[in-house]
Amino acid sequence: MQSLYSIEQTQSDNLGKEEKFLLYSIDQMYELFIINLQLLVEIRKHAAEFLAKSQKKYLATSEEKNPNTKFINNEVLLLLEKNIQLKTEIEKKKLNCWELDDEYVAILWKEIKESELYTDYMSTKLSSFREDKDFVLDIFKEIIAPNDKLYEYIEDKKLTWVDDLPLVNTSIIKMLRKVKSSHDEQMGLPKLYKDIEDKKFATDIFRKTALNGVEFTKEIDGKTPNWDQDRIAELDKAIIKMAICEFVKFPSIPVKVTINEYLEIAKEYSTPKSSIFINGILDKISKEYRENGKLNKVGRGLM
């Protein structure tokens, strides 16, 4: 959607360049996933260093000499630190942002340490694997993911990352929920693409929508009697064109799935009333296509 919007705004006809940027952006999303997982590891390390320094104080208190190590021994955090696949991805992609910008690790550790979640968790010195996992999920959802300073950092770091953040955070939560035991040292990281067809879909819908853009624009004409083409938001046009493309160029995707998917995208990225407007247009077009046999769908339940 963003790549199609960019082409329209710049009036570019260089599909190869835009496709390359599209795939680059998707790769960058995976890097964001990796560094956000890495952030959990770095927070644990920072906490361990904090305790070690406290123990070495000349006038250390009894609590500092014999600290509660429950957080730094959290089994889920230790599993992440030991995860070979995560280490390999970090090394391969040279992802060292938390070494260069470790102040954000310190900020998050401070917020965690001062939270009620941490106080409740540290009220005992022993815990079950389930308690460890629930605690990591809670601090990620309630402290790390919504942190404003981290959001600003991510926004400044990479142009495309802010839009990817909700999906990435959801993927991390799903991954953590699947961890079953402290012996699960090789918990697999999710793949960027499910398979080769998944990657091909991204480039196919981009190219097919771009190459048929003029034809799809004509389809929109006449379906908006109270709107001039110039009054339709460019982002809404891109969304409608992509949906039309799925109607006629992707036989295996049900019409209802297409409409629902693009309505969700409109709610997330466009104006408050866009989803209602887009729903009306797509409903008219899909019914017209169904009547004249233009819907190219195969399989039961796809109409």
Short mmCIF file of C-alpha atoms in Angstrom, two decimals:
data_model
loop_
_atom_site.label_atom_id
_atom_site.label_comp_id
_atom_site.label_asym_id
_atom_site.label_seq_id
_atom_site.Cartn_x
_atom_site.Cartn_y
_atom_site.Cartn_z
CA MET A 1 0.00 0.00 0.00
CA GLN A 2 2.73 2.45 0.96
CA SER A 3 4.77 1.59 -2.14
CA LEU A 4 1.74 2.12 -4.40
CA TYR A 5 1.00 5.39 -2.65
CA SER A 6 4.63 6.45 -3.17
CA ILE A 7 4.48 5.69 -6.89
CA GLU A 8 1.33 7.78 -7.25
CA GLN A 9 2.82 10.70 -5.33
CA THR A 10 6.13 10.74 -7.22
CA GLN A 11 4.57 9.77 -10.58
CA SER A 12 7.36 7.20 -10.86
CA ASP A 13 7.25 4.43 -13.44
CA ASN A 14 10.28 2.61 -12.03
CA LEU A 15 8.55 -0.48 -10.65
CA GLY A 16 11.85 -2.28 -10.14
CA LYS A 17 13.13 0.41 -7.80
CA GLU A 18 9.89 0.52 -5.78
CA GLU A 19 9.72 -3.28 -5.58
CA LYS A 20 13.27 -3.36 -4.28
CA PHE A 21 12.35 -0.84 -1.58
CA LEU A 22 9.24 -2.89 -0.72
CA LEU A 23 11.31 -6.04 -0.09
CA TYR A 24 13.92 -4.01 1.79
CA SER A 25 11.18 -2.62 4.06
CA ILE A 26 9.91 -6.12 4.79
CA ASP A 27 13.45 -7.25 5.67
CA GLN A 28 13.78 -4.24 7.97
CA MET A 29 10.62 -5.32 9.78
CA TYR A 30 12.33 -8.59 10.69
CA GLU A 31 15.33 -6.67 12.00
CA LEU A 32 12.98 -4.71 14.27
CA PHE A 33 11.60 -8.02 15.55
CA ILE A 34 15.13 -9.24 16.35
CA ILE A 35 16.28 -6.07 18.14
CA ASN A 36 13.10 -5.96 20.27
CA LEU A 37 13.78 -9.53 21.39
CA GLN A 38 17.40 -8.59 21.94
CA LEU A 39 16.20 -5.69 24.10
CA LEU A 40 14.77 -8.16 26.64
CA VAL A 41 18.16 -9.90 26.81
CA GLU A 42 19.99 -6.60 27.28
CA ILE A 43 17.65 -5.48 30.08
CA ARG A 44 18.41 -8.71 31.97
CA LYS A 45 22.15 -8.16 31.46
CA HIS A 46 21.86 -4.56 32.64
CA ALA A 47 20.03 -5.72 35.77
CA ALA A 48 22.76 -8.31 36.46
CA GLU A 49 25.48 -5.66 36.12
CA PHE A 50 23.52 -3.36 38.43
CA LEU A 51 23.37 -6.05 41.13
CA ALA A 52 27.07 -6.89 40.73
CA LYS A 53 28.06 -3.24 41.18
CA SER A 54 25.78 -2.89 44.21
CA GLN A 55 27.44 -5.89 45.87
CA LYS A 56 30.87 -4.28 45.46
CA LYS A 57 29.92 -1.03 47.21
CA TYR A 58 32.20 -0.23 50.15
CA LEU A 59 29.18 0.41 52.37
CA ALA A 60 26.82 -2.08 50.76
CA THR A 61 23.66 -2.84 52.72
CA SER A 62 22.77 -6.39 53.69
CA GLU A 63 20.15 -6.37 50.92
CA GLU A 64 22.78 -5.28 48.38
CA LYS A 65 25.21 -7.95 49.59
CA ASN A 66 22.54 -10.66 49.32
CA PRO A 67 20.18 -9.41 46.61
CA ASN A 68 17.04 -11.09 45.30
CA THR A 69 18.23 -12.57 41.98
CA LYS A 70 14.81 -13.67 40.81
CA PHE A 71 14.71 -11.22 37.89
CA ILE A 72 18.19 -11.98 36.54
CA ASN A 73 17.46 -15.71 36.89
CA ASN A 74 14.15 -15.42 35.05
CA GLU A 75 14.08 -18.60 32.99
CA VAL A 76 12.44 -17.07 29.91
CA LEU A 77 14.99 -14.24 29.76
CA LEU A 78 17.81 -16.77 30.14
CA LEU A 79 16.33 -18.87 27.33
CA LEU A 80 16.37 -15.84 25.05
CA GLU A 81 19.97 -15.12 25.97
CA LYS A 82 20.99 -18.69 25.16
CA ASN A 83 18.96 -18.92 21.95
CA ILE A 84 21.40 -19.80 19.18
CA GLN A 85 19.09 -18.70 16.35
CA LEU A 86 18.66 -15.26 17.92
CA LYS A 87 22.43 -14.92 18.44
CA THR A 88 23.06 -15.96 14.83
CA GLU A 89 20.61 -13.40 13.43
CA ILE A 90 22.10 -10.63 15.59
CA GLU A 91 25.63 -11.45 14.44
CA LYS A 92 24.67 -11.97 10.79
CA LYS A 93 22.83 -8.66 10.58
CA LYS A 94 25.34 -6.84 12.84
CA LEU A 95 22.57 -5.56 15.10
CA ASN A 96 24.40 -3.72 17.86
CA CYS A 97 22.02 -0.80 18.49
CA TRP A 98 21.65 -1.54 22.23
CA GLU A 99 25.42 -1.38 22.63
CA LEU A 100 25.50 2.00 20.90
CA ASP A 101 22.30 3.31 22.52
CA ASP A 102 22.38 1.57 25.89
CA GLU A 103 20.67 4.50 27.63
CA TYR A 104 17.35 3.12 26.40
CA VAL A 105 18.11 -0.19 28.10
CA ALA A 106 18.77 1.73 31.33
CA ILE A 107 15.55 3.74 30.98
CA LEU A 108 13.45 0.61 30.54
CA TRP A 109 15.18 -1.23 33.40
CA LYS A 110 14.46 1.74 35.69
CA GLU A 111 10.77 1.76 34.70
CA ILE A 112 10.51 -1.99 35.23
CA LYS A 113 12.25 -1.81 38.62
CA GLU A 114 9.91 0.96 39.81
CA SER A 115 6.72 -0.77 38.62
CA GLU A 116 4.15 -2.62 40.71
CA LEU A 117 4.62 -5.60 38.40
CA TYR A 118 8.26 -5.85 39.48
CA THR A 119 7.45 -5.32 43.17
CA ASP A 120 4.85 -8.10 43.11
CA TYR A 121 7.14 -10.43 41.17
CA MET A 122 10.10 -9.83 43.50
CA SER A 123 8.05 -10.29 46.68
CA THR A 124 9.34 -13.87 46.73
CA LYS A 125 12.73 -15.29 45.81
CA LEU A 126 11.53 -18.41 44.01
CA SER A 127 9.22 -18.76 41.03
CA SER A 128 7.79 -21.27 38.61
CA PHE A 129 8.47 -21.22 34.88
CA ARG A 130 4.87 -20.09 34.36
CA GLU A 131 5.31 -17.13 36.68
CA ASP A 132 8.53 -16.16 34.91
CA LYS A 133 6.83 -16.29 31.53
CA ASP A 134 3.78 -14.33 32.68
CA PHE A 135 6.03 -11.66 34.17
CA VAL A 136 8.03 -11.24 30.95
CA LEU A 137 4.82 -11.00 28.94
CA ASP A 138 3.41 -8.42 31.35
CA ILE A 139 6.45 -6.14 31.36
CA PHE A 140 6.70 -6.36 27.59
CA LYS A 141 3.02 -5.48 27.04
CA GLU A 142 2.69 -2.86 29.79
CA ILE A 143 6.13 -1.23 30.04
CA ILE A 144 8.37 -1.93 27.05
CA ALA A 145 5.97 -1.90 24.06
CA PRO A 146 4.12 1.32 25.04
CA ASN A 147 7.27 3.23 26.15
CA ASP A 148 7.30 6.70 24.54
CA LYS A 149 11.07 7.11 24.54
CA LEU A 150 11.55 3.73 22.88
CA TYR A 151 8.89 4.67 20.31
CA GLU A 152 10.72 7.92 19.51
CA TYR A 153 14.01 6.05 19.19
CA ILE A 154 12.50 3.53 16.77
CA GLU A 155 10.84 6.33 14.79
CA ASP A 156 14.20 8.10 14.39
CA LYS A 157 16.16 4.93 13.65
CA LYS A 158 14.36 3.66 10.53
CA LEU A 159 11.70 5.30 8.36
CA THR A 160 9.49 2.23 8.03
CA TRP A 161 9.75 0.85 11.58
CA VAL A 162 6.95 2.79 13.28
CA ASP A 163 4.29 1.27 11.01
CA ASP A 164 5.76 -2.18 11.61
CA LEU A 165 5.92 -1.89 15.40
CA PRO A 166 2.39 -3.14 16.28
CA LEU A 167 2.82 -6.27 14.12
CA VAL A 168 6.31 -6.91 15.48
CA ASN A 169 5.22 -6.54 19.11
CA THR A 170 2.26 -8.87 18.52
CA SER A 171 4.62 -11.45 16.98
CA ILE A 172 6.93 -11.27 20.00
CA ILE A 173 4.01 -11.82 22.38
CA LYS A 174 2.83 -14.81 20.33
CA MET A 175 6.34 -16.27 20.35
CA LEU A 176 6.77 -15.85 24.11
CA ARG A 177 3.39 -17.44 24.80
CA LYS A 178 4.48 -20.55 22.91
CA VAL A 179 7.54 -21.15 25.11
CA LYS A 180 6.70 -24.27 27.10
CA SER A 181 9.57 -24.99 29.49
CA SER A 182 13.02 -23.97 30.67
CA HIS A 183 14.44 -26.81 28.52
CA ASP A 184 13.15 -25.18 25.34
CA GLU A 185 16.57 -23.68 24.54
CA GLN A 186 16.05 -23.88 20.80
CA MET A 187 12.68 -22.13 20.73
CA GLY A 188 12.34 -21.24 17.09
CA LEU A 189 12.07 -17.70 15.84
CA PRO A 190 9.18 -17.17 13.42
CA LYS A 191 10.15 -16.90 9.76
CA LEU A 192 9.79 -13.63 7.89
CA TYR A 193 7.93 -15.43 5.08
CA LYS A 194 5.84 -18.55 5.55
CA ASP A 195 7.15 -19.91 2.23
CA ILE A 196 8.26 -18.74 -1.23
CA GLU A 197 4.64 -18.15 -2.24
CA ASP A 198 4.21 -15.79 0.70
CA LYS A 199 7.07 -13.59 -0.57
CA LYS A 200 5.81 -13.85 -4.13
CA PHE A 201 2.37 -12.59 -3.04
CA ALA A 202 3.90 -9.32 -1.79
CA THR A 203 5.57 -8.56 -5.10
CA ASP A 204 2.66 -9.89 -7.19
CA ILE A 205 -0.01 -7.71 -5.62
CA PHE A 206 2.29 -4.69 -5.82
CA ARG A 207 3.11 -5.19 -9.51
CA LYS A 208 -0.38 -6.28 -10.64
CA THR A 209 -2.02 -3.33 -8.88
CA ALA A 210 0.51 -0.85 -10.28
CA LEU A 211 0.34 -2.19 -13.84
CA ASN A 212 -3.48 -2.22 -13.85
CA GLY A 213 -3.87 1.05 -11.98
CA VAL A 214 -5.52 2.96 -14.83
CA GLU A 215 -8.07 0.19 -15.41
CA PHE A 216 -8.85 -0.08 -11.69
CA THR A 217 -9.30 3.70 -11.45
CA LYS A 218 -11.98 3.46 -14.15
CA GLU A 219 -13.74 0.82 -12.06
CA ILE A 220 -13.96 3.30 -9.19
CA ASP A 221 -15.58 5.90 -11.49
CA GLY A 222 -19.33 5.77 -11.32
CA LYS A 223 -19.32 4.04 -7.95
CA THR A 224 -18.87 7.37 -6.18
CA PRO A 225 -21.65 9.66 -7.42
CA ASN A 226 -21.13 12.17 -4.61
CA TRP A 227 -17.37 12.23 -4.90
CA ASP A 228 -15.05 13.55 -7.60
CA GLN A 229 -11.93 11.48 -8.15
CA ASP A 230 -9.87 14.40 -6.87
CA ARG A 231 -11.75 14.33 -3.57
CA ILE A 232 -10.95 10.67 -2.83
CA ALA A 233 -7.90 10.39 -0.57
CA GLU A 234 -4.92 8.93 -2.45
CA LEU A 235 -4.42 6.35 0.28
CA ASP A 236 -8.04 5.23 -0.09
CA LYS A 237 -7.53 4.89 -3.85
CA ALA A 238 -4.51 2.66 -3.26
CA ILE A 239 -6.50 0.48 -0.84
CA ILE A 240 -9.46 0.14 -3.24
CA LYS A 241 -7.17 -0.69 -6.19
CA MET A 242 -5.41 -3.42 -4.20
CA ALA A 243 -8.75 -4.94 -3.25
CA ILE A 244 -9.95 -4.87 -6.87
CA CYS A 245 -6.68 -6.53 -7.85
CA GLU A 246 -7.37 -9.37 -5.39
CA PHE A 247 -10.92 -9.72 -6.75
CA VAL A 248 -9.75 -10.35 -10.32
CA LYS A 249 -6.10 -11.45 -10.15
CA PHE A 250 -5.97 -13.76 -7.12
CA PRO A 251 -8.38 -16.70 -7.59
CA SER A 252 -7.69 -18.34 -4.22
CA ILE A 253 -8.58 -15.37 -1.99
CA PRO A 254 -12.27 -15.18 -0.96
CA VAL A 255 -14.05 -11.87 -1.61
CA LYS A 256 -15.07 -11.50 2.04
CA VAL A 257 -11.47 -12.00 3.18
CA THR A 258 -10.28 -9.32 0.76
CA ILE A 259 -12.91 -6.78 1.86
CA ASN A 260 -12.35 -7.41 5.57
CA GLU A 261 -8.57 -7.17 5.22
CA TYR A 262 -8.62 -3.84 3.41
CA LEU A 263 -11.21 -2.38 5.77
CA GLU A 264 -8.83 -3.14 8.65
CA ILE A 265 -5.98 -1.47 6.76
CA ALA A 266 -8.16 1.59 6.14
CA LYS A 267 -9.07 1.82 9.84
CA GLU A 268 -5.40 1.73 10.75
CA TYR A 269 -3.94 4.10 8.18
CA SER A 270 -6.59 6.31 6.61
CA THR A 271 -9.25 8.78 7.76
CA PRO A 272 -11.92 7.86 10.36
CA LYS A 273 -14.68 7.58 7.73
CA SER A 274 -12.57 5.84 5.09
CA SER A 275 -13.52 2.29 6.06
CA ILE A 276 -17.25 3.05 5.60
CA PHE A 277 -16.59 4.71 2.24
CA ILE A 278 -14.29 1.90 1.05
CA ASN A 279 -16.72 -0.79 2.21
CA GLY A 280 -19.48 0.77 0.08
CA ILE A 281 -17.27 0.93 -3.03
CA LEU A 282 -15.94 -2.62 -2.70
CA ASP A 283 -19.40 -4.01 -2.01
CA LYS A 284 -20.75 -2.41 -5.22
CA ILE A 285 -17.80 -3.57 -7.32
CA SER A 286 -17.84 -7.15 -5.98
CA LYS A 287 -21.60 -7.48 -6.62
CA GLU A 288 -21.19 -6.09 -10.14
CA TYR A 289 -18.30 -8.49 -10.85
CA ARG A 290 -20.33 -11.41 -9.50
CA GLU A 291 -23.28 -10.56 -11.75
CA ASN A 292 -21.21 -10.21 -14.92
CA GLY A 293 -18.94 -13.19 -14.20
CA LYS A 294 -15.81 -11.11 -13.80
CA LEU A 295 -14.93 -12.48 -10.34
CA ASN A 296 -12.06 -14.88 -10.96
CA LYS A 297 -12.47 -17.25 -8.02
CA VAL A 298 -11.92 -20.99 -7.76
CA GLY A 299 -12.86 -23.37 -4.95
CA ARG A 300 -15.86 -23.63 -2.66
CA GLY A 301 -16.83 -20.64 -0.54
CA LEU A 302 -14.59 -18.17 -2.35
CA MET A 303 -17.31 -16.03 -3.90
#
